[in-house]
Amino acid sequence: MDKKFYITKEGLERLKKEYETLKALRLSKVEGESPKIFHSEDINIEYLAFKEDMELLESRLLELDYILKNYILITKPPKEKQDIVDIGATVTLEDEDGLINEFMLVGSLEANPSEGKISIESPVGRALLGKRVGDEVAITSPISVKYRIKKIKYEIS
Amino acid sequence: MTNVNSNLEFLVEVQKLKEIPRTGLVWLGVPNPPSVADHTFRVAVSSWVLGKKMGLKIEKMIKTALSHDLCEVYGGDKTPFWGLLPDDEKKRKERLKRWIRLPLEEKKKRSEEEFEEEKKIFMKLLELANSELKKEIFSYWVDYKKNLTKEGKIFLQIDKMEGMLEALENLDQKDYDYVTPWWEEAEELITDSFLTLFYKVIQNKFYSPKAKIEEKIFGFGLKKELEKILDFILEIGKLKRMPRLYWVLRGVKNPETVAGHMFTLALMAWVFGREKRNLNQEKLLKMAICHEMSAVYTGDTTPYDRILPKDEDERRKILKKMIRLSKKEKEWIFLADYQTEKKAMEKLTQNLDSTIRKEILELWHEYRTRSSLEAKFLGELNILAVLLQGLIYEKKYKEFISAPLWEWAFESCTDEVCLSLMEEMKKKFYG
């Protein structure tokens, strides 16, 4: 069975744009020209590596092609389920010292913990899934850290 | 060779990473902590060994490792706690017992701010490199910072693991509370099941070595294999604290470590190996980070240490000159060293998976016997890596003389790129 990729609408747009750009790059490489996109000053820096390396470019294109055929768009759950933590939720937590911590739960493709976006496949993500406001969550390896869920929001389209 | 010229400036600046200590360990009061360069070396080795098990692109992993902390040349080793710690030492240490808790908006803002600031500093450093190299290094860094590709994502997880290992290795068990933030961060970050298991092995080793991990979650033989990889990574870590004997014998304070030297050579292999299109770049990088691994058991050696007399004046005289040996003596030393180092390499890799073990041993053998084009080129670059470090020390310490290193380089280098690099070094350091 094919692996499925959870992705937000915003993330999907970004991947589609990357896919189109890399396809244009491949075509121009085959034709021996530098594509227009690389003449621009504000070129998206993430594509630079692919400019250097054809093998890297091909494997990224394959990866993107696979993702774009196997994605599941993250959408808001129905109103009656919005008090439960699911993918796409922004969860506000309070630790034992009263400090507030917040995460947005996304798929691994879009996870970036330094921005607060954590994957549902991470230990914290897994511990939060299915919980409701008031529930306690313990993250336990190797020292237990306890949180109480203060708020659950869905700020996705 | 304009590329060699501009890239030398870049390389010289990057050497500063050998003198920048890991901030997290400084805060925790660890004496003489490893440098950013030391850290980079081991995270490159870990990325190779673990990346191979995970089927990742190893050249990309090693290049990401070499790029990931370069901006610290000008920015210092900035930790994720920036701006959040109190000045008071006691309060700061207390705060370091837990990971960062912040609202989402603030996390995003800090992340963007950090990226922009680091990018600015990084560009200042990369201005010293030629444009092709600049683009390449920058794109690996962006991949890591922005979690773009599989390699970028996994590298970030391995980098954080390396930080945690540094803390566990350098702290007493009674102070393991300070390692909690690394665990908390890992729990937000790790998505790969292989690395999740590897973290379990780390936990088992440092916190409860007697407790049994359920074998079922690992699958057949995997737990043992991961334990062996961890042991290997920990053994390699000894090189981060092993000063290079050549500098020690000449009285250099806080000299470069064996790990720091391998970091430089790997970077040189990348920077100057680009000029050698006929060479296998991945092989060059791997060879650079394994060429002196045997020092884990043999300690660092130089041709001088076995002939030095006890008399101080005599010693000083000998150390100022290039060592003179007959052909027979050279052959004897080579064979003796080769055999000792081979045994050390076999011991170091004995428990690794047979594929990676074979690869490391073959690369080391090739380098030691200069039996491939890559090994020949790297052998010459190695001399220039030592010369470069010597020139930096000569500038810093009046009494240090790099003449024997020049002699060594003149005697040994024949490659066109290496000869141009020597010329550029002469111009840069002597005008």
XYZ file of C-alpha atoms in Angstrom:
588
model
C 0.000 0.000 0.000
C 1.235 3.506 -0.823
C 2.307 5.729 2.041
C -0.027 8.690 2.582
C 1.212 12.196 3.300
C -0.811 14.624 5.392
C -0.419 18.161 4.181
C -1.996 21.584 4.725
C -3.385 23.566 1.800
C -0.528 26.022 2.184
C 2.054 23.210 2.180
C 0.470 21.625 -0.885
C 0.709 24.888 -2.819
C 4.391 25.151 -1.910
C 5.124 21.597 -3.073
C 3.246 22.079 -6.338
C 5.260 25.212 -7.017
C 8.486 23.395 -6.261
C 7.481 20.530 -8.555
C 6.740 22.877 -11.461
C 9.981 24.787 -10.923
C 12.096 21.655 -10.827
C 10.406 20.294 -13.937
C 11.272 23.543 -15.713
C 14.809 23.231 -14.447
C 15.132 19.673 -15.739
C 13.862 20.709 -19.145
C 16.274 23.607 -19.345
C 19.167 21.411 -18.262
C 18.368 18.963 -21.009
C 18.262 21.860 -23.484
C 21.458 23.323 -22.019
C 19.966 26.654 -20.960
C 19.592 28.358 -17.641
C 15.867 28.645 -16.837
C 14.321 32.076 -16.406
C 13.637 31.442 -12.746
C 17.371 31.417 -12.047
C 17.859 34.816 -13.595
C 15.744 36.421 -10.925
C 17.443 37.921 -7.870
C 14.865 36.610 -5.413
C 15.285 33.029 -6.569
C 14.109 30.460 -4.090
C 17.308 29.337 -2.458
C 16.078 25.838 -1.756
C 16.331 25.000 -5.459
C 19.995 25.822 -5.716
C 21.229 22.374 -4.724
C 19.189 20.867 -7.528
C 20.755 23.224 -9.983
C 24.105 21.703 -9.154
C 23.197 18.083 -9.140
C 21.090 16.325 -11.776
C 20.825 13.128 -9.743
C 19.540 15.086 -6.763
C 17.075 16.855 -9.033
C 15.729 13.585 -10.433
C 15.301 12.005 -7.022
C 13.545 15.096 -5.631
C 11.209 15.116 -8.635
C 10.387 11.467 -8.056
C 9.766 12.167 -4.378
C 7.498 15.120 -5.162
C 5.661 13.158 -7.812
C 4.991 10.402 -5.276
C 3.829 12.863 -2.604
C 1.538 14.705 -5.012
C -0.117 11.417 -5.936
C -0.481 10.270 -2.342
C -1.358 13.264 -0.227
C -4.277 13.767 2.117
C -5.281 17.374 2.601
C -5.530 18.381 6.258
C -8.949 19.913 6.824
C -10.858 21.187 9.829
C -12.760 18.384 11.562
C -16.543 18.759 11.941
C -17.601 21.144 14.719
C -18.526 18.357 17.151
C -14.978 16.965 16.902
C -13.100 20.230 17.252
C -12.598 19.703 20.975
C -10.400 16.681 20.236
C -6.736 16.953 19.234
C -6.232 15.815 15.662
C -3.887 16.682 12.828
C -4.129 20.394 12.012
C -4.927 21.392 15.606
C -3.080 24.110 17.484
C -2.802 22.876 21.057
C -2.102 25.097 24.059
C -0.511 23.287 26.979
C 0.349 24.248 30.529
C 3.203 22.533 32.347
C 3.479 21.854 36.077
C 5.058 25.273 36.665
C 2.238 27.054 34.867
C 4.286 27.779 31.741
C 2.442 27.852 28.461
C 3.628 25.852 25.478
C 1.974 25.612 22.079
C 2.230 23.262 19.129
C 0.568 22.860 15.777
C 0.181 19.221 14.750
C 1.111 18.562 11.134
C 2.350 15.689 8.970
C 6.066 14.838 8.914
C 6.465 16.653 5.605
C 5.699 20.018 7.136
C 7.063 19.487 10.641
C 9.464 22.154 11.876
C 9.635 22.074 15.686
C 11.590 25.314 15.939
C 8.488 26.979 14.460
C 6.259 24.979 16.790
C 5.008 22.666 14.015
C 5.418 19.087 15.206
C 4.632 15.875 13.406
C 1.833 13.584 14.503
C 4.454 10.828 14.250
C 6.726 12.427 16.886
C 6.399 11.146 20.475
C 4.793 14.434 21.599
C 2.461 14.407 18.601
C 1.412 10.835 19.318
C 0.832 11.637 22.999
C -1.431 14.556 22.112
C -3.615 12.906 19.466
C -7.139 12.148 20.656
C -6.859 14.229 23.854
C -9.351 16.883 24.983
C -9.171 20.123 26.951
C -8.388 19.344 30.605
C -6.649 16.053 29.804
C -3.232 15.437 31.205
C -0.409 14.373 28.887
C 2.796 12.795 30.165
C 5.879 12.681 28.003
C 7.994 10.115 29.636
C 11.408 9.316 28.296
C 13.531 9.266 30.311
C 12.180 11.888 32.729
C 8.458 12.469 32.912
C 7.197 15.884 31.801
C 3.512 16.554 32.448
C 1.247 18.961 30.624
C -2.444 19.827 30.894
C -4.304 20.724 27.704
C -5.674 24.266 27.996
C -7.006 24.936 24.515
C -7.534 23.255 21.156
C -8.003 25.383 18.025
C -8.217 24.621 14.330
C -6.839 27.558 12.397
C -6.663 25.884 9.010
C -8.861 26.475 6.025
C 43.554 29.157 -9.926
C 41.218 31.876 -8.698
C 38.950 29.309 -7.037
C 41.780 28.101 -4.834
C 42.600 31.688 -3.949
C 39.126 32.778 -2.866
C 38.374 29.518 -1.129
C 41.538 29.729 0.960
C 40.260 32.927 2.596
C 37.054 31.094 3.437
C 38.904 28.088 4.812
C 41.113 30.214 7.050
C 38.086 31.917 8.596
C 36.379 28.571 9.208
C 39.356 27.434 11.306
C 37.966 29.698 14.048
C 35.362 26.998 14.737
C 38.116 24.995 16.447
C 38.294 27.664 19.109
C 34.584 28.199 19.664
C 33.404 25.981 22.516
C 29.966 24.404 22.563
C 27.886 26.962 24.462
C 25.484 24.522 26.117
C 28.394 22.753 27.783
C 30.017 26.050 28.820
C 26.783 27.027 30.570
C 26.756 23.720 32.388
C 30.282 24.325 33.646
C 31.943 21.527 31.646
C 35.694 22.212 31.728
C 37.432 22.591 28.372
C 34.369 21.596 26.320
C 34.624 20.329 22.731
C 34.604 22.957 19.993
C 32.082 23.472 17.227
C 34.577 21.835 14.821
C 34.878 18.780 17.103
C 31.109 18.499 17.234
C 30.859 18.816 13.455
C 33.338 15.991 12.945
C 31.369 13.497 14.998
C 28.002 14.517 13.654
C 29.456 13.903 10.166
C 30.564 10.393 11.169
C 27.197 9.673 12.809
C 25.389 10.924 9.696
C 27.418 8.511 7.587
C 26.970 5.439 9.776
C 23.304 6.007 10.644
C 22.472 7.459 7.222
C 23.794 4.336 5.537
C 21.506 2.152 7.651
C 18.617 4.405 6.708
C 19.386 4.361 2.973
C 20.152 8.088 2.750
C 22.523 9.924 0.411
C 25.771 9.959 2.339
C 27.586 12.672 0.387
C 24.660 14.960 1.065
C 24.551 13.996 4.744
C 28.274 14.705 5.242
C 28.116 17.983 3.336
C 25.101 19.055 5.403
C 27.066 18.192 8.545
C 30.052 20.245 7.381
C 27.821 23.220 6.487
C 25.393 23.248 9.372
C 27.354 25.265 11.934
C 29.602 27.311 9.642
C 27.706 30.520 10.412
C 28.997 30.202 13.993
C 32.376 31.467 12.746
C 30.938 34.976 13.158
C 27.830 34.360 15.234
C 29.284 32.112 17.939
C 27.567 28.917 19.065
C 24.018 30.154 19.542
C 21.690 27.721 21.288
C 17.888 27.593 20.918
C 17.697 29.252 24.359
C 18.971 32.593 23.001
C 17.352 35.559 24.696
C 15.506 33.372 27.179
C 18.076 32.841 29.921
C 18.510 34.993 33.009
C 21.942 36.568 33.621
C 22.104 35.173 37.134
C 24.123 31.948 36.922
C 22.078 30.036 39.474
C 18.756 30.967 37.889
C 20.169 30.231 34.444
C 21.233 26.724 35.434
C 17.787 26.094 36.897
C 16.189 27.280 33.659
C 18.417 24.912 31.682
C 16.691 21.930 33.261
C 13.704 22.207 30.972
C 13.131 22.722 27.280
C 11.648 25.893 25.803
C 7.925 26.478 26.324
C 6.457 29.274 24.248
C 3.260 30.224 22.431
C 3.169 29.245 18.761
C 3.398 32.801 17.452
C 6.508 33.460 19.476
C 8.147 30.219 18.286
C 7.485 31.221 14.685
C 8.792 34.729 15.252
C 11.972 33.494 16.933
C 12.544 30.906 14.239
C 12.191 33.481 11.441
C 14.335 36.002 13.273
C 17.030 33.411 13.908
C 17.006 32.256 10.290
C 17.335 35.786 8.915
C 20.088 36.693 11.350
C 22.071 33.519 10.731
C 21.594 33.914 6.991
C 23.076 37.394 7.161
C 26.093 36.180 9.124
C 26.462 33.143 6.900
C 26.442 35.240 3.736
C 29.244 37.365 5.191
C 31.344 34.220 5.577
C 30.343 32.809 2.211
C 31.358 36.028 0.478
C 34.886 34.688 0.960
C 34.147 31.563 -1.087
C 33.798 31.481 -4.849
C 30.259 31.724 -6.149
C 29.773 28.061 -7.076
C 30.944 26.826 -3.685
C 28.926 29.516 -1.949
C 25.730 28.344 -3.653
C 26.417 24.724 -2.830
C 27.214 25.249 0.850
C 24.315 27.619 1.279
C 21.794 25.205 -0.211
C 22.838 22.418 2.193
C 22.471 24.812 5.098
C 19.021 25.909 3.955
C 17.961 22.296 3.571
C 18.929 21.653 7.192
C 17.464 24.872 8.593
C 14.191 24.558 6.702
C 13.797 20.756 6.897
C 13.350 20.516 3.146
C 14.475 17.080 2.057
C 14.654 13.713 3.765
C 18.398 14.152 4.352
C 17.914 17.657 5.784
C 15.221 16.417 8.180
C 17.144 13.368 9.345
C 20.366 15.333 9.684
C 18.633 17.750 12.057
C 17.552 14.785 14.212
C 21.075 13.336 14.218
C 22.566 16.736 15.070
C 20.307 17.056 18.113
C 21.221 13.512 19.150
C 24.911 14.413 18.952
C 24.260 17.388 21.260
C 22.536 15.110 23.732
C 25.408 12.611 23.630
C 27.876 15.434 24.302
C 25.898 16.390 27.397
C 25.618 12.779 28.611
C 29.335 12.154 28.062
C 30.404 15.309 29.849
C 28.051 15.376 32.834
C 27.937 13.195 35.934
C 24.855 11.059 36.256
C 23.699 13.204 39.203
C 23.486 16.146 36.762
C 21.418 14.364 34.126
C 18.520 16.708 34.942
C 20.290 19.118 32.623
C 19.943 16.647 29.763
C 16.134 16.767 30.038
C 15.791 19.629 27.487
C 17.548 17.497 24.865
C 15.076 14.675 25.502
C 12.118 17.030 25.380
C 13.352 18.526 22.131
C 13.918 15.052 20.680
C 10.362 14.065 21.551
C 9.051 16.959 19.487
C 11.419 16.270 16.653
C 11.905 12.595 15.972
C 9.613 11.099 13.406
C 11.822 8.386 12.059
C 11.245 4.993 13.647
C 14.890 3.925 13.278
C 16.094 6.986 15.177
C 13.357 6.530 17.782
C 14.855 3.119 18.511
C 18.338 4.589 18.573
C 17.226 7.078 21.224
C 15.862 4.172 23.253
C 19.289 2.546 23.098
C 20.898 5.805 24.292
C 18.416 5.991 27.148
C 19.120 2.411 28.097
C 22.879 2.920 28.024
C 23.034 6.068 30.129
C 20.028 5.909 32.433
C 19.202 2.308 33.115
C 21.785 -0.023 31.621
C 20.381 -2.935 33.591
C 16.792 -2.404 32.520
C 15.744 -4.521 29.582
C 14.240 -2.907 26.537
C 11.538 -4.981 25.013
C 13.264 -6.814 22.171
C 10.016 -7.076 20.237
C 9.942 -3.377 19.307
C 13.337 -3.668 17.614
C 13.006 -6.640 15.355
C 15.590 -9.377 15.032
C 19.127 -8.353 15.980
C 18.474 -4.627 15.567
C 18.853 -3.716 19.235
C 22.306 -5.224 19.415
C 23.311 -3.569 16.183
C 22.165 -0.159 17.388
C 24.037 -0.669 20.659
C 27.198 -1.363 18.683
C 26.700 1.743 16.533
C 26.272 3.792 19.705
C 29.461 2.320 21.180
C 31.301 3.189 17.975
C 30.015 6.783 18.035
C 31.025 7.122 21.692
C 34.504 5.749 21.003
C 34.945 8.193 18.108
C 33.975 10.936 20.562
C 37.345 10.464 22.299
C 38.959 12.198 19.339
C 37.159 15.405 20.301
C 39.297 15.588 23.398
C 42.553 14.372 21.914
C 44.975 17.238 21.176
C 47.250 16.788 18.171
C 50.681 15.771 19.352
C 52.602 17.857 16.803
C 51.235 21.045 18.447
C 51.516 19.698 22.006
C 55.223 18.976 21.506
C 55.696 22.581 20.396
C 53.862 24.086 23.357
C 50.710 25.308 21.594
C 48.016 26.089 24.180
C 44.593 24.435 23.656
C 45.657 23.036 20.313
C 43.525 21.581 17.577
C 42.197 18.094 18.350
C 42.344 15.018 16.124
C 38.596 15.519 15.497
C 39.207 19.177 14.609
C 41.887 18.171 12.117
C 39.571 15.679 10.421
C 36.913 18.392 10.210
C 39.370 20.643 8.374
C 40.481 17.906 6.027
C 36.888 16.965 5.193
C 36.092 20.578 4.412
C 39.224 20.871 2.272
C 38.299 17.653 0.497
C 34.978 19.267 -0.393
C 36.281 22.746 -1.220
C 39.326 21.704 -3.268
C 38.048 18.299 -4.363
C 35.509 20.232 -6.478
C 38.440 21.207 -8.687
C 39.163 17.512 -9.332
C 36.279 16.303 -11.440
C 37.879 12.881 -11.976
C 37.740 12.059 -8.265
C 34.833 10.561 -6.369
C 33.676 13.332 -4.029
C 31.777 11.093 -1.622
C 34.792 8.855 -1.238
C 37.041 11.848 -0.545
C 34.724 13.082 2.202
C 34.413 9.682 3.847
C 38.139 9.083 3.651
C 38.811 12.443 5.278
C 36.605 11.721 8.284
C 38.013 8.255 8.838
C 41.706 8.711 8.013
C 42.812 9.142 11.622
C 40.148 7.218 13.479
C 42.770 4.731 14.634
C 43.995 7.400 17.091
C 41.058 6.366 19.333
C 43.333 3.493 20.475
C 46.827 4.439 19.316
C 46.659 8.045 20.510
C 47.954 10.741 18.196
C 51.460 10.092 16.950
C 54.082 12.012 14.976
C 57.385 10.831 13.466
C 59.128 12.951 16.127
C 57.796 11.356 19.285
C 59.897 8.199 18.979
C 63.228 9.973 18.478
C 63.009 12.900 20.893
C 65.794 13.055 23.496
C 65.123 14.003 27.132
C 67.350 17.057 27.068
C 65.146 20.142 26.591
C 67.553 22.086 24.365
C 68.150 19.106 22.121
C 64.403 18.517 21.865
C 63.765 22.118 20.889
C 66.419 21.941 18.192
C 64.969 18.786 16.667
C 61.403 20.103 16.747
C 62.370 23.193 14.776
C 63.528 21.124 11.825
C 61.952 18.693 9.427
C 62.711 15.210 10.624
C 65.490 13.531 8.606
C 65.157 9.819 8.115
C 66.760 7.305 5.796
C 64.619 5.400 3.310
C 65.002 2.311 5.455
C 63.910 4.141 8.602
C 60.907 5.573 6.790
C 59.877 2.117 5.579
C 60.285 0.673 9.044
C 58.204 3.457 10.633
C 55.514 3.134 7.974
C 55.179 -0.617 8.502
C 55.193 -0.371 12.296
C 52.575 2.401 12.270
C 50.480 0.713 9.610
C 50.258 -2.496 11.612
C 49.425 -0.770 14.901
C 46.857 1.474 13.265
C 45.317 -1.410 11.328
C 44.770 -3.301 14.549
C 43.224 -0.195 16.106
C 40.897 0.263 13.116
C 39.860 -3.389 13.270
C 39.135 -3.093 16.980
C 37.205 0.137 16.517
C 34.965 -1.251 13.791
C 34.770 -4.869 14.960
C 31.141 -4.729 16.030
C 29.785 -2.645 13.189
C 27.647 -4.114 10.445
C 29.957 -5.900 7.992
C 29.155 -3.559 5.060
C 30.042 -0.330 6.839
C 32.998 -1.979 8.571
C 34.401 -3.121 5.245
C 33.882 0.308 3.765
C 35.671 2.115 6.618
C 38.563 -0.353 6.656
C 39.010 -0.190 2.895
C 38.934 3.596 2.827
C 41.454 3.772 5.666
C 43.727 1.223 3.956
C 43.500 3.069 0.656
C 44.422 6.331 2.339
C 47.248 4.866 4.371
C 48.798 3.137 1.349
C 47.879 5.963 -1.061
C 46.504 3.284 -3.334
C 43.879 5.299 -5.201
C 43.682 8.691 -6.900
C 41.469 9.940 -4.075
C 43.956 8.759 -1.440
C 46.873 10.429 -3.220
C 45.045 13.733 -3.472
C 43.807 13.552 0.123
C 47.294 12.662 1.343
C 48.620 15.897 -0.135
C 45.664 17.895 1.150
C 46.323 16.436 4.596
C 49.823 17.920 4.592
C 48.348 21.264 3.590
C 45.735 21.028 6.355
C 48.576 20.649 8.865
C 50.531 23.447 7.189
C 47.521 25.751 7.298
C 47.045 25.121 11.011
C 50.773 25.680 11.525
C 50.592 29.019 9.693
C 47.706 30.099 11.903
C 49.741 29.188 15.009
C 52.827 30.901 13.593
C 50.831 34.100 13.274
C 49.464 33.710 16.782
C 52.578 32.531 18.663
C 55.921 34.207 18.051
C 57.942 31.159 19.021
C 56.126 28.782 16.674
C 57.951 28.035 13.424
C 56.205 26.457 10.468
C 59.403 25.874 8.441
C 59.404 22.061 8.893
C 55.813 21.950 7.626
C 56.759 23.915 4.524
C 59.595 21.522 3.918
C 57.241 18.588 4.283
C 54.794 20.155 1.823
C 57.516 20.985 -0.736
C 58.778 17.445 -0.500
C 55.390 15.785 -0.865
C 53.002 17.850 -2.982
C 52.798 17.352 -6.721
C 49.115 17.836 -7.449
C 48.325 20.996 -9.399
C 45.519 22.098 -7.059
C 47.685 21.456 -3.991
C 50.619 23.361 -5.462
C 48.388 26.375 -6.199
C 47.024 26.183 -2.685
C 50.564 26.260 -1.311
C 51.312 29.347 -3.403
C 48.181 31.032 -2.119
C 49.108 30.179 1.466
C 52.517 31.743 0.952
C 50.920 34.931 -0.390
C 48.317 35.076 2.351
C 50.605 34.501 5.308
C 53.836 36.133 4.167
C 52.513 38.767 1.760
